């Protein structure tokens, strides 16, 4: 603010409500919710991932970060498998996917008094191919506030969230997801932090759940091999969800001493941990005493 001449045009936008991103692996959790919501028996099934998945004639999707040839339902999320996500949506079906995205508000206009909010951008043709891309977080662009709102409904017992920026506005509680499904999602998110890609999001003295994401950035109709968007969406305390936080990096730089590559797990997840360590004792008083 002291140097207004240096402010770039885009930096004046509220990126939480006025920007759209292809959110990558954070969307994979909606596959789990779809399985639970439709009572599809996939939780005990193994999925072969070693050969990848030929999603178009030119594009082979692979899980190069996963050594196992087969993984189970839970490991699709713990290890963040793209191939496993596609195979899940093949079992679930495009119609159920579209209906669920509509139910949790990802395809409708989000309104908040006093704020300008961009519409999420759906695929031009939501066909079988688009459905598979969406299953692992591509092909649909979502605003951060929209993602936060949808995730809130997944973990808060299944209630629809209408974000507000001031108190006094009447809240209408509308149930859109079964409470048992919400509990299953919360347990899965906690397991991702304890055992999966989100280990660096752990916070001493606090039960946390969340999902990492790493997505290639779209430039002039092509996905960049160098520019990334990394993120972590986290909920705490996950056993009694009260707060949700989205950390998102647009083109993060290399992490000195950590990794030559950037992922949601080594950029956004540890940043989430550092932020929550500082603010959780303010938000949750007993965390003063339970924290190391």
CSV table of C-alpha atoms in Angstrom, one decimal, residues 84-188:
chain,number,residue,atom,x,y,z
A,84,UNK,CA,-7.5,-44.9,-9.6
A,85,UNK,CA,-9.7,-41.8,-9.7
A,86,UNK,CA,-10.5,-42.4,-13.4
A,87,UNK,CA,-11.4,-46.0,-12.7
A,88,UNK,CA,-13.6,-45.0,-9.9
A,89,UNK,CA,-15.6,-42.6,-12.0
A,90,UNK,CA,-15.9,-45.3,-14.7
A,91,UNK,CA,-17.7,-47.4,-12.0
A,92,UNK,CA,-19.8,-44.5,-10.7
A,93,UNK,CA,-20.9,-43.0,-14.0
A,94,UNK,CA,-21.1,-39.5,-15.5
A,95,UNK,CA,-24.8,-38.9,-14.6
A,96,UNK,CA,-24.2,-39.4,-10.9
A,97,UNK,CA,-21.1,-37.2,-11.0
A,98,UNK,CA,-23.0,-34.3,-12.6
A,99,UNK,CA,-25.9,-34.7,-10.2
A,100,UNK,CA,-23.6,-34.7,-7.2
A,101,UNK,CA,-21.6,-31.6,-8.4
A,102,UNK,CA,-24.9,-29.8,-8.8
A,103,UNK,CA,-26.1,-30.9,-5.3
A,104,UNK,CA,-23.0,-29.5,-3.5
A,105,UNK,CA,-23.1,-26.3,-5.5
A,106,UNK,CA,-20.1,-26.6,-7.8
A,107,UNK,CA,-22.1,-26.0,-10.9
A,108,UNK,CA,-24.4,-23.2,-9.7
A,109,UNK,CA,-23.9,-19.5,-9.1
A,110,UNK,CA,-22.6,-18.7,-5.6
A,111,UNK,CA,-23.8,-15.4,-4.2
A,112,UNK,CA,-22.3,-13.5,-1.2
A,113,UNK,CA,-23.7,-10.0,-0.4
A,114,UNK,CA,-21.0,-7.4,-1.0
A,115,UNK,CA,-18.7,-9.6,-3.0
A,116,UNK,CA,-18.2,-10.2,-6.7
A,117,UNK,CA,-17.9,-13.9,-7.4
A,118,UNK,CA,-17.0,-15.5,-10.7
A,119,UNK,CA,-18.9,-18.5,-12.0
A,120,UNK,CA,-17.2,-21.8,-12.0
A,121,UNK,CA,-16.3,-22.9,-15.5
A,122,UNK,CA,-17.7,-26.2,-16.5
A,123,UNK,CA,-16.5,-28.2,-19.5
A,124,UNK,CA,-18.3,-27.2,-22.8
A,125,UNK,CA,-19.3,-30.9,-23.2
A,126,UNK,CA,-19.6,-32.8,-20.0
A,127,UNK,CA,-19.2,-36.2,-21.7
A,128,UNK,CA,-17.4,-39.4,-20.7
A,129,UNK,CA,-14.0,-38.0,-21.4
A,130,UNK,CA,-14.6,-34.7,-19.6
A,131,UNK,CA,-15.9,-36.8,-16.6
A,132,UNK,CA,-12.7,-38.7,-16.4
A,133,UNK,CA,-10.6,-35.5,-16.5
A,134,UNK,CA,-12.8,-34.0,-13.7
A,135,UNK,CA,-12.3,-37.2,-11.6
A,136,UNK,CA,-8.7,-36.1,-10.9
A,137,UNK,CA,-9.2,-32.4,-10.9
A,138,UNK,CA,-8.9,-31.1,-14.5
A,139,UNK,CA,-11.3,-29.7,-17.0
A,140,UNK,CA,-13.4,-27.7,-14.6
A,141,UNK,CA,-12.2,-24.4,-13.1
A,142,UNK,CA,-13.4,-23.5,-9.6
A,143,UNK,CA,-13.1,-20.4,-7.4
A,144,UNK,CA,-11.5,-21.0,-4.0
A,145,UNK,CA,-14.6,-19.8,-2.2
A,146,UNK,CA,-16.7,-22.3,-4.1
A,147,UNK,CA,-14.3,-25.2,-3.3
A,148,UNK,CA,-14.3,-24.2,0.4
A,149,UNK,CA,-18.1,-24.1,0.4
A,150,UNK,CA,-18.5,-27.6,-1.2
A,151,UNK,CA,-15.9,-29.1,1.1
A,152,UNK,CA,-17.6,-27.6,4.1
A,153,UNK,CA,-20.8,-29.6,3.3
A,154,UNK,CA,-18.8,-32.8,3.0
A,155,UNK,CA,-17.4,-32.6,6.6
A,156,UNK,CA,-19.9,-30.5,8.6
A,157,UNK,CA,-22.5,-33.2,8.9
A,158,UNK,CA,-23.9,-32.7,5.4
A,159,UNK,CA,-25.3,-29.1,5.6
A,160,UNK,CA,-25.2,-26.7,2.7
A,161,UNK,CA,-23.0,-23.7,3.2
A,162,UNK,CA,-24.0,-20.2,2.1
A,163,UNK,CA,-20.9,-18.1,2.9
A,164,UNK,CA,-21.4,-14.7,4.6
A,165,UNK,CA,-19.0,-11.9,5.4
A,166,UNK,CA,-20.9,-10.3,8.2
A,167,UNK,CA,-23.1,-11.5,11.1
A,168,UNK,CA,-26.8,-10.9,11.4
A,169,UNK,CA,-27.7,-12.6,8.2
A,170,UNK,CA,-30.2,-15.4,8.7
A,171,UNK,CA,-28.8,-18.9,8.3
A,172,UNK,CA,-30.9,-21.5,6.6
A,173,UNK,CA,-29.8,-25.1,7.5
A,174,UNK,CA,-30.4,-27.4,4.5
A,175,UNK,CA,-29.3,-31.0,4.6
A,176,UNK,CA,-27.8,-32.2,1.3
A,177,UNK,CA,-25.5,-35.1,2.4
A,178,UNK,CA,-26.2,-37.8,4.9
A,179,UNK,CA,-24.3,-37.4,8.2
A,180,UNK,CA,-22.8,-40.9,8.0
A,181,UNK,CA,-21.3,-40.0,4.6
A,182,UNK,CA,-19.8,-36.8,6.2
A,183,UNK,CA,-18.2,-38.8,9.0
A,184,UNK,CA,-16.6,-41.2,6.5
A,185,UNK,CA,-15.2,-38.3,4.5
A,186,UNK,CA,-13.8,-36.8,7.6
A,187,UNK,CA,-12.1,-40.0,8.6
A,188,UNK,CA,-10.6,-40.4,5.1
